[in-house]
Short mmCIF file of C-alpha atoms and ligand atoms in Angstrom, two decimals:
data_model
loop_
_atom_site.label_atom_id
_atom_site.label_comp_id
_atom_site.label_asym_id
_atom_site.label_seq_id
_atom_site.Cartn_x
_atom_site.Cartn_y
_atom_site.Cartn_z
CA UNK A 11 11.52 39.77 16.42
CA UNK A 12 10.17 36.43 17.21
CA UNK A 13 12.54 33.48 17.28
CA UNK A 14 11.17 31.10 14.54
CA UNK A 15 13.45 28.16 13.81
CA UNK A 16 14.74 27.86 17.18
CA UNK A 17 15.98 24.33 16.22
CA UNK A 18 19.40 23.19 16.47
CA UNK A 19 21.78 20.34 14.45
CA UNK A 20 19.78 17.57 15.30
CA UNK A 21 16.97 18.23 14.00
CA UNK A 22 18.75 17.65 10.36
CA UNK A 23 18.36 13.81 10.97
CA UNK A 24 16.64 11.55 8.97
CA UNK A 25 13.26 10.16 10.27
CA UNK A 26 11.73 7.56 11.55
CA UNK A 27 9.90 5.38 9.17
CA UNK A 28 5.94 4.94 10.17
CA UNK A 29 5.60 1.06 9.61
CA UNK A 30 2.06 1.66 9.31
CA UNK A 31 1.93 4.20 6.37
CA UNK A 32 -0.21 3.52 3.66
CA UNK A 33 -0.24 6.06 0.46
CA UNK A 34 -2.30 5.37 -2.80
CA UNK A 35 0.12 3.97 -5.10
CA UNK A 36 -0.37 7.17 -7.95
CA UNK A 37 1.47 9.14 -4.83
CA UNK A 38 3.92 6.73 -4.37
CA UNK A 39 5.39 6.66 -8.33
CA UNK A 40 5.13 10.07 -8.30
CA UNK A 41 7.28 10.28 -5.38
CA UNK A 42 9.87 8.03 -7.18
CA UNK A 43 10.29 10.20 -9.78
CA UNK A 44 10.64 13.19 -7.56
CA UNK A 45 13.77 11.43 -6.16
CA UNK A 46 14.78 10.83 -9.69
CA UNK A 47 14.65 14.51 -10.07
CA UNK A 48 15.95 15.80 -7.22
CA UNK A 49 19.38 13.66 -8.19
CA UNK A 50 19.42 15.99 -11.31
CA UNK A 51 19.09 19.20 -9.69
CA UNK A 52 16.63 20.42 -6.59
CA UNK A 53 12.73 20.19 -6.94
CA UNK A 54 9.79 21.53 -5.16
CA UNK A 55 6.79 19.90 -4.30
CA UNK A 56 3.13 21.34 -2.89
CA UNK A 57 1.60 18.93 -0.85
CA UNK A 58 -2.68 20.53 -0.32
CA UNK A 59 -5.17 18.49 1.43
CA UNK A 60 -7.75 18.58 3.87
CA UNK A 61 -6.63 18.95 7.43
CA UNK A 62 -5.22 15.90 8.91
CA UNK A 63 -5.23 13.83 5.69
CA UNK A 64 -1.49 12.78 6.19
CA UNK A 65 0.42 15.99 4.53
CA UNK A 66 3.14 16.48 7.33
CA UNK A 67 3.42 12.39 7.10
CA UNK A 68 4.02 12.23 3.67
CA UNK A 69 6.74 14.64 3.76
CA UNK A 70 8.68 12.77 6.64
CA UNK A 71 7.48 9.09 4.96
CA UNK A 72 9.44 10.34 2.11
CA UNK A 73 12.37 11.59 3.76
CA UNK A 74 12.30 8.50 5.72
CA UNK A 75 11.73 5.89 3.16
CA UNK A 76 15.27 7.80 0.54
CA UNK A 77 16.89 8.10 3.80
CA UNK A 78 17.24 12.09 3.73
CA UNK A 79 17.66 14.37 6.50
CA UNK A 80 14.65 16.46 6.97
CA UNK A 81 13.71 19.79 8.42
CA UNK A 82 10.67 21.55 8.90
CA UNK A 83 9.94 25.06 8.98
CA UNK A 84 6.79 26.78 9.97
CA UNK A 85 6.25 29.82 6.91
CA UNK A 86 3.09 30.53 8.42
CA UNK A 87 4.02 32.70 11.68
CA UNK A 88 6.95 33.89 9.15
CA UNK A 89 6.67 38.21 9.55
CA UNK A 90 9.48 39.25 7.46
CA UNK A 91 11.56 38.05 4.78
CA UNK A 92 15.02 37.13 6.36
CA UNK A 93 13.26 35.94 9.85
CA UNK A 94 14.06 32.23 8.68
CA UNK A 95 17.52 32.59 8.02
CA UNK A 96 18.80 34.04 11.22
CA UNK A 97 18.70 37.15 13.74
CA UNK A 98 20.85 39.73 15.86
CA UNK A 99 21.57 38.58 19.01
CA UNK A 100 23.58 40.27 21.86
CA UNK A 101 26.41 37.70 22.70
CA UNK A 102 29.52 38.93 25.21
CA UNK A 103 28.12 42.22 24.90
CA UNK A 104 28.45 42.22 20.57
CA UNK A 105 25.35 41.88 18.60
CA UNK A 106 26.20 39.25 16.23
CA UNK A 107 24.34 37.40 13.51
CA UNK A 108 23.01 34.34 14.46
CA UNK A 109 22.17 31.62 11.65
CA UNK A 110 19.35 29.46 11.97
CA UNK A 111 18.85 26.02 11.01
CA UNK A 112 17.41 27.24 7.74
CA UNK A 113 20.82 28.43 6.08
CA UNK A 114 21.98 25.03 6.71
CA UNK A 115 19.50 23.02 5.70
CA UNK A 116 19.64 24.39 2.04
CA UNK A 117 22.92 23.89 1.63
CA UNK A 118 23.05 20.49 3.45
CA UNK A 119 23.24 17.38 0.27
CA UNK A 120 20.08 15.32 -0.18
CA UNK A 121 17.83 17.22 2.56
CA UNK A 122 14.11 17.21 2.55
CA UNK A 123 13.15 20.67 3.56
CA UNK A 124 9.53 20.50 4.84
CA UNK A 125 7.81 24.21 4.65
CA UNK A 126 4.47 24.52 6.57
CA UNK A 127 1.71 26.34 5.60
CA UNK A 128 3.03 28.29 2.69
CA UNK A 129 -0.16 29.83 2.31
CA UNK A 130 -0.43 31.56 5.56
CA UNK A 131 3.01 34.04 6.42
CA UNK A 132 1.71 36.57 8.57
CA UNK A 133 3.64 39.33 6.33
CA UNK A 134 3.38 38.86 2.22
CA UNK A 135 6.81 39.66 1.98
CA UNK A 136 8.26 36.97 4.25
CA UNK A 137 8.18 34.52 0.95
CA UNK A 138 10.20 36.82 -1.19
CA UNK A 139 13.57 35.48 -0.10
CA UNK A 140 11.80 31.59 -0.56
CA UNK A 141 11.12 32.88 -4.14
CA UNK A 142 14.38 32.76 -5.12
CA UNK A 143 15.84 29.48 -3.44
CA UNK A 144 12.62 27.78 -4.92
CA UNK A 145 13.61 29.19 -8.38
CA UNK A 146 15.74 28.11 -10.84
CA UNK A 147 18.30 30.37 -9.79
CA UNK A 148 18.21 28.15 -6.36
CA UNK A 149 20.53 30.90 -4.87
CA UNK A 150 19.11 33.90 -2.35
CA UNK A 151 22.10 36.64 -1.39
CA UNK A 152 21.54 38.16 1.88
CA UNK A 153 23.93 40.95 3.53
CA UNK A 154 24.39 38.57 6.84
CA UNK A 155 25.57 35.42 5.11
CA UNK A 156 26.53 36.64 1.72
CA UNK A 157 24.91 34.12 -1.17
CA UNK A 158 23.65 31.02 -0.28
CA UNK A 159 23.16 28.47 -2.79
CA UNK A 160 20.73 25.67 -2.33
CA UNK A 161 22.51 21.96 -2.46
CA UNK A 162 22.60 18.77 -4.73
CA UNK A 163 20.16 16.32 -4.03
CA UNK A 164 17.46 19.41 -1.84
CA UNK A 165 13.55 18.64 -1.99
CA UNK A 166 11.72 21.80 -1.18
CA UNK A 167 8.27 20.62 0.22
CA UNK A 168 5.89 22.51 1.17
CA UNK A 169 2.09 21.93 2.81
CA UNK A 170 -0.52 24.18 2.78
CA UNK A 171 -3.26 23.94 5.63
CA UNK A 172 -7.00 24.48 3.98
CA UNK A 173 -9.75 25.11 6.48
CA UNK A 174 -12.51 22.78 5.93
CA UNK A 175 -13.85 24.02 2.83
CA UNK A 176 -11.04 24.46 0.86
CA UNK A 177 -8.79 22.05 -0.77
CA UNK A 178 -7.15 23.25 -3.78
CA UNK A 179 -4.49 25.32 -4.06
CA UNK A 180 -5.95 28.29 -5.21
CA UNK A 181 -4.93 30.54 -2.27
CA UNK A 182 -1.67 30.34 -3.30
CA UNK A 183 0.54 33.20 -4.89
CA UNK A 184 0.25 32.10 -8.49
CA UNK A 185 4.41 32.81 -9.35
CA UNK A 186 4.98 30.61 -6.24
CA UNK A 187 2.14 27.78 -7.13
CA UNK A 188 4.40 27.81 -10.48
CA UNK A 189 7.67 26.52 -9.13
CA UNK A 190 5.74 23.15 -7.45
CA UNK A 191 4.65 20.03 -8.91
CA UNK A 192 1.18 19.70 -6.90
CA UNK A 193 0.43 16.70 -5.27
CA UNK A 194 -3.19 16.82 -4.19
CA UNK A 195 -4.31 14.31 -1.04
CA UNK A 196 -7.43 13.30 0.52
CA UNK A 197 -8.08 11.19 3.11
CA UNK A 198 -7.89 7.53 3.22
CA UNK A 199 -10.11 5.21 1.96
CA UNK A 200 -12.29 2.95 4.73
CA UNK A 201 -10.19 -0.34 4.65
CA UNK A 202 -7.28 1.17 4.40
CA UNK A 203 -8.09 4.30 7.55
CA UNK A 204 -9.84 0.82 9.33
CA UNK A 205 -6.00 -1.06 9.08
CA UNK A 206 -4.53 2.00 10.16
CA UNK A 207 -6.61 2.53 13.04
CA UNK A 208 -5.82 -1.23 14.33
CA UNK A 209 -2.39 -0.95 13.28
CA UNK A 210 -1.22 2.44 15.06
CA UNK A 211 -3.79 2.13 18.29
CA UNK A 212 -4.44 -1.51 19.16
CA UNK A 213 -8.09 -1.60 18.92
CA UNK A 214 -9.44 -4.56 18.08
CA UNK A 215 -11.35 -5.33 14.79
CA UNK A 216 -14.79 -4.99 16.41
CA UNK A 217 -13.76 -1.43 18.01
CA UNK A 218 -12.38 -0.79 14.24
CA UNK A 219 -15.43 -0.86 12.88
CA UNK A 220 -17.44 0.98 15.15
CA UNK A 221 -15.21 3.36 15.25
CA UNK A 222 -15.13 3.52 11.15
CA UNK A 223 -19.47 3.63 10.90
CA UNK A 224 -20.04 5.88 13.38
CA UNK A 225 -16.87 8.25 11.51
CA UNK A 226 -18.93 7.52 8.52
CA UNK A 227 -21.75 8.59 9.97
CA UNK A 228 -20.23 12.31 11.04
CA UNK A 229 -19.01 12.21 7.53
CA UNK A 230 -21.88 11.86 5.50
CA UNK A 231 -24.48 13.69 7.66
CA UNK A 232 -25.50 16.64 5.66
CA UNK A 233 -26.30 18.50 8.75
CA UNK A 234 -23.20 18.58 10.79
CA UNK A 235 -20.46 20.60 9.10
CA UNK A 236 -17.55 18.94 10.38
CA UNK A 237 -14.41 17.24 8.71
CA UNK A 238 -12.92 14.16 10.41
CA UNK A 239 -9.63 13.75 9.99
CA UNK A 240 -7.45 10.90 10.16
CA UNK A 241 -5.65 12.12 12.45
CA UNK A 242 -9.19 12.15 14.78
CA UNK A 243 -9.88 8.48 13.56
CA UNK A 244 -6.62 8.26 15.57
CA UNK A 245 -7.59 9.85 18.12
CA UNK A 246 -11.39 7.95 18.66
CA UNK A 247 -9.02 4.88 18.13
CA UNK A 248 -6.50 5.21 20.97
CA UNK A 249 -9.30 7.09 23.47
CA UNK A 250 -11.18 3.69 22.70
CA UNK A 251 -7.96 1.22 23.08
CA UNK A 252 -7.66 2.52 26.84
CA UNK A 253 -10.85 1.80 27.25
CA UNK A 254 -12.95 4.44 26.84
CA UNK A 255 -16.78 4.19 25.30
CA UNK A 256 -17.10 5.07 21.56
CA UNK A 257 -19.29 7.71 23.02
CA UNK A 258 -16.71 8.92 25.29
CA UNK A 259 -14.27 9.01 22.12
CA UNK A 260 -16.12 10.49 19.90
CA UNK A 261 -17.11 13.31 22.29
CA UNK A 262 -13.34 14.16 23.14
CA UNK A 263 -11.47 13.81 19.84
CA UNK A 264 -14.72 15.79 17.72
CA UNK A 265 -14.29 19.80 17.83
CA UNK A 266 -17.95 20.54 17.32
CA UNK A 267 -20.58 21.87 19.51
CA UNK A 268 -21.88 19.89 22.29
CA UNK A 269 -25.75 19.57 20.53
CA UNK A 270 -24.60 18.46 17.24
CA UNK A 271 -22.23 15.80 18.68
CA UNK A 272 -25.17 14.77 21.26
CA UNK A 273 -27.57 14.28 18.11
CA UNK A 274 -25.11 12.60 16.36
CA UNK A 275 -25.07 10.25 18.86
CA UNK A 276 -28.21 9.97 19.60
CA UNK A 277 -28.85 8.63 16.11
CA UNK A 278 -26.01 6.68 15.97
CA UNK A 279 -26.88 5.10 19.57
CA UNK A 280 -30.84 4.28 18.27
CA UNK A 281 -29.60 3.21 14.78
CA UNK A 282 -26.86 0.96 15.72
CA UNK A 283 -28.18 0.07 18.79
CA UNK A 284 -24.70 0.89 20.86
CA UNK A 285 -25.65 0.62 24.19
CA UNK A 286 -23.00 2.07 26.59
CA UNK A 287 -22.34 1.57 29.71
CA UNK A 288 -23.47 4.93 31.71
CA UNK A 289 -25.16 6.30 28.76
CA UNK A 290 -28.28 8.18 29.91
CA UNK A 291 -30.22 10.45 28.39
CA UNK A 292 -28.37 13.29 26.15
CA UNK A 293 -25.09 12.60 27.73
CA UNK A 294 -25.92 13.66 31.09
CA UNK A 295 -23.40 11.84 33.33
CA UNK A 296 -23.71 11.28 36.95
CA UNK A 297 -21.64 13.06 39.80
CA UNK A 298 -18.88 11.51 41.59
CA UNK A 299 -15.96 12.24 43.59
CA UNK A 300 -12.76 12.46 41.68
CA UNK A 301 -10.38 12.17 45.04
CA UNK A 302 -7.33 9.47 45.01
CA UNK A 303 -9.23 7.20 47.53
CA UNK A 304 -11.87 6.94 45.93
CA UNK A 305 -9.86 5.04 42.92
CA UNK A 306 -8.03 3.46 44.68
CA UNK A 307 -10.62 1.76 46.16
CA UNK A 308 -12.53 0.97 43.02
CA UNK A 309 -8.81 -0.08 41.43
CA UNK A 310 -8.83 2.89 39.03
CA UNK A 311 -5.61 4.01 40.17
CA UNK A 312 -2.70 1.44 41.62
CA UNK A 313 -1.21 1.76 44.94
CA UNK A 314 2.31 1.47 43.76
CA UNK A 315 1.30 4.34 41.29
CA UNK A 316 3.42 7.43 41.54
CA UNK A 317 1.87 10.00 43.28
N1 LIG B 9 -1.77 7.59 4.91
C1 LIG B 9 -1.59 7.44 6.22
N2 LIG B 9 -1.17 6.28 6.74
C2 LIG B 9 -0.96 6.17 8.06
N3 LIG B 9 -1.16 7.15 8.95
C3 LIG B 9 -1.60 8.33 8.49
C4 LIG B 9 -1.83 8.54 7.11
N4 LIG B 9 -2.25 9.80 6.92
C5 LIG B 9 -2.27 10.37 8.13
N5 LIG B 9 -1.88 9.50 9.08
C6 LIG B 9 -1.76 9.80 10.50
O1 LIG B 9 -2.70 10.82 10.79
C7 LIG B 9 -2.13 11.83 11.61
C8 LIG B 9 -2.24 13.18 10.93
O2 LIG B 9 -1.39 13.24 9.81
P1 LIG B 9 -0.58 14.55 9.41
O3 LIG B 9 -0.14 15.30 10.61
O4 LIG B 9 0.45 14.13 8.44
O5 LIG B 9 -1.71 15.38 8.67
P2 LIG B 9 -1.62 16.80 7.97
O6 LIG B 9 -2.35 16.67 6.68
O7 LIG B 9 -0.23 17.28 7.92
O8 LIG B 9 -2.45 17.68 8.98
P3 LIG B 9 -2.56 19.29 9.07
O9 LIG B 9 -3.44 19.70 7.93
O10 LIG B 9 -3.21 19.52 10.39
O11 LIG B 9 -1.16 19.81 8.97
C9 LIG B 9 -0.71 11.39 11.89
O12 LIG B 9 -0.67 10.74 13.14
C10 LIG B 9 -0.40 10.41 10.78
O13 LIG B 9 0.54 9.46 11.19
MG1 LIG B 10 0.65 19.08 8.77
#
């Protein structure tokens, strides 16, 4: 059996807030009232969106911002039904049943319990002992730990990850999708992904918007099928804060193939006119010796500089 929640005590601590999270304010009220619930008995929440569109940051946002502990479990490599709750392991020669963090989290006051990718256990039946903590019951028996009832004060969330084309909820069990209020996300609007991207990397306003046109550009270009994330804003935004190229960002934070990117920036180059330094012809990039000397000598790398 594969370990799964391999975490220990700590991780039931409450989170850092982001001081740069932004949420539409719909979200936020509705997250008020889930608090309001959860103080009359424990509540579940399903948290779908496109990849990277701030799921996993709501979830920890929340916890941070009502001060709960949090902790996360990933369903989706789940491959049978007890495999969160603990395992046999030989100890002194005894096997003995080890809890995991799981156990404890559910019966821990007030905690957020974040459950990734809900949609995705490797084994159907892995989510038949979730069933019952997430149901009014809130109470699961098992033969290892006897019955475990789910605290005061728990908020069950739980995020599915949609491949590109899909962003509803659909894939889900329909007797599980029952027990959740849904909270559907998408990503950011432009002014608001633009402050975030100055905000969190440091690039300056000019950098923002290149970085925000030529994201709008992958975006609404029929022809290339690929989603960009917020989390890849991110990325484009701190590749160009340490000084990379918007070229050079774009090509490392993108998963696509080599000729679509290339086009794309073709256009973008010719349309916007963003010359780059060392930007020839279809990306081809000159040769050059990638030895420590060499840097030094051009002040790429410092001498003090650990080797
Ligand atoms: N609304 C937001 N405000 C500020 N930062 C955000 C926001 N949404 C996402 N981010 C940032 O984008 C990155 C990706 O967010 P997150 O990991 O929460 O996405 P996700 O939807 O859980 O992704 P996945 O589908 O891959 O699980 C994080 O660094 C997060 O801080
Ligand atoms: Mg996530």
């Amino acid at each position: 059996m594969k370990a799964v929640a391999a975490q220990t005590i700590d991780d039931l601590m409450i989170p850092r807030e982001d001081p740069y999270y932004y949420i539409a304010e719909e979200t936020m009220n509705i997250l008020e009232k889930v608090h309001r619930i959860s103080k009359r008995h424990p509540v579940n929440v399903l948290v779908a969106g496109r990849q990277g569109c701030g799921k996993s940051s709501l979830v920890r946002q929340y916890a941070a911002v009502y001060r709960k502990p949090m902790a996360t479990f990933q369903v989706g490599i789940l491959s049978e039904p007890g495999q969160l709750f603990g395992e046999y392991a030989l100890e002194g020669g005894e096997t003995k049943y080890k809890q995991f963090l799981f156990p404890q989290a559910i019966r821990t006051p007030n905690c957020v319990i974040h459950l990734e990718e809900i949609n995705r256990p490797e084994h159907p039946k892995a989510l038949n002992m979730l069933f019952s903590l997430l149901s009014d019951d809130r109470q699961v028996w098992m033969d290892e730990l006897g019955v475990l009832n789910v605290a005061e004060g728990v908020v069950f969330f739980a995020t599915l990850n949609e491949g590109e084309e899909f962003i509803g909820t659909e894939l889900l069990d329909a007797a599980l999708r029952d027990r959740f209020y849904i909270l559907l996300m998408d990503y950011l609007p432009n002014e608001v992904e633009r402050e975030v991207l100055i905000k969190k990397t440091g690039v300056d306003e000019e950098q923002a918007d290149q970085i925000i046109d030529a994201i709008n550009g992958l975006r609404s270009n029929p022809e290339i099928s690929i989603e960009v994330s917020t989390r890849t804003t991110l990325m484009v935004g701190e590749m160009a804060a340490v000084g990379a190229t918007l070229r050079e960002a774009i090509i490392t934070s993108l998963q696509t193939s080599k000729e679509t990117l290339e086009s794309l920036l073709l256009t973008l180059h010719m349309e916007k006119g963003y010359m780059e330094k060392g930007y020839r012809e279809k990306g081809e990039s000159e040769y050059v010796l990638f030895v420590r000397d060499v840097l030094l000598k051009h002040g790429l790398v410092s001498s003090v500089q650990a080797l």
